[in-house]
Amino acid sequence: MPNLNAKEYASFESIKHISEDGSEFWYARELAAVLEYTQWRNFAKVIDKARIACKNWI
């Protein structure tokens, strides 16, 4: 993550989870807080747009 400063990087790393197979993942509600979304519904809109973009990319 070259565009993140040390503080931002540490925030993302502090909420990172690792699955049994070694995959890294983040829970959306934890990620929303780190990205300073004060209301879940606003972040949920971002997640919905990302889902649509992923479906259209495939």
Coordinates of C-alpha atoms in Angstrom, one line a residue:
M1 CA 0.0 0.0 0.0
P2 CA 2.4 2.6 -1.2
N3 CA 0.1 5.6 -0.8
L4 CA -0.6 5.1 2.9
N5 CA 1.4 6.7 5.6
A6 CA 2.6 4.7 8.6
K7 CA -0.4 5.6 10.8
E8 CA -2.9 4.7 8.1
Y9 CA -1.1 1.4 7.3
A10 CA -1.1 0.5 11.0
S11 CA -4.9 1.1 11.2
F12 CA -5.6 -1.3 8.3
E13 CA -3.1 -3.9 9.7
S14 CA -4.7 -3.7 13.2
I15 CA -8.1 -4.9 11.9
K16 CA -6.7 -7.4 9.4
H17 CA -7.8 -11.0 9.8
I18 CA -6.2 -14.1 8.4
S19 CA -8.1 -17.2 7.5
E20 CA -6.9 -20.8 8.0
D21 CA -5.6 -20.9 4.4
G22 CA -3.6 -17.7 4.9
S23 CA -5.9 -15.3 3.1
E24 CA -6.1 -11.8 4.4
F25 CA -9.5 -10.2 4.9
W26 CA -11.2 -7.3 6.7
Y27 CA -14.7 -7.1 8.2
A28 CA -16.7 -4.4 6.6
R29 CA -17.9 -2.8 9.8
E30 CA -14.4 -2.6 11.2
L31 CA -13.2 -1.2 7.8
A32 CA -15.9 1.4 7.8
A33 CA -14.7 2.8 11.1
V34 CA -11.1 3.0 10.0
L35 CA -12.2 4.8 6.9
E36 CA -14.1 7.2 9.2
Y37 CA -17.6 6.4 7.9
T38 CA -19.8 7.6 10.8
Q39 CA -22.9 5.8 9.6
W40 CA -23.0 2.2 8.4
R41 CA -25.6 3.0 5.7
N42 CA -23.2 5.3 3.9
F43 CA -20.5 2.7 3.8
A44 CA -23.0 0.0 2.8
K45 CA -23.6 2.1 -0.4
V46 CA -19.9 2.0 -1.2
I47 CA -19.9 -1.8 -0.7
D48 CA -22.9 -2.2 -3.0
K49 CA -21.2 -0.2 -5.7
A50 CA -18.1 -2.3 -5.4
R51 CA -20.1 -5.5 -5.7
I52 CA -21.7 -4.2 -8.9
A53 CA -18.4 -3.2 -10.3
C54 CA -16.9 -6.6 -9.6
K55 CA -19.8 -8.4 -11.3
N56 CA -19.5 -6.1 -14.4
W57 CA -15.8 -6.7 -14.6
I58 CA -16.0 -10.4 -14.9

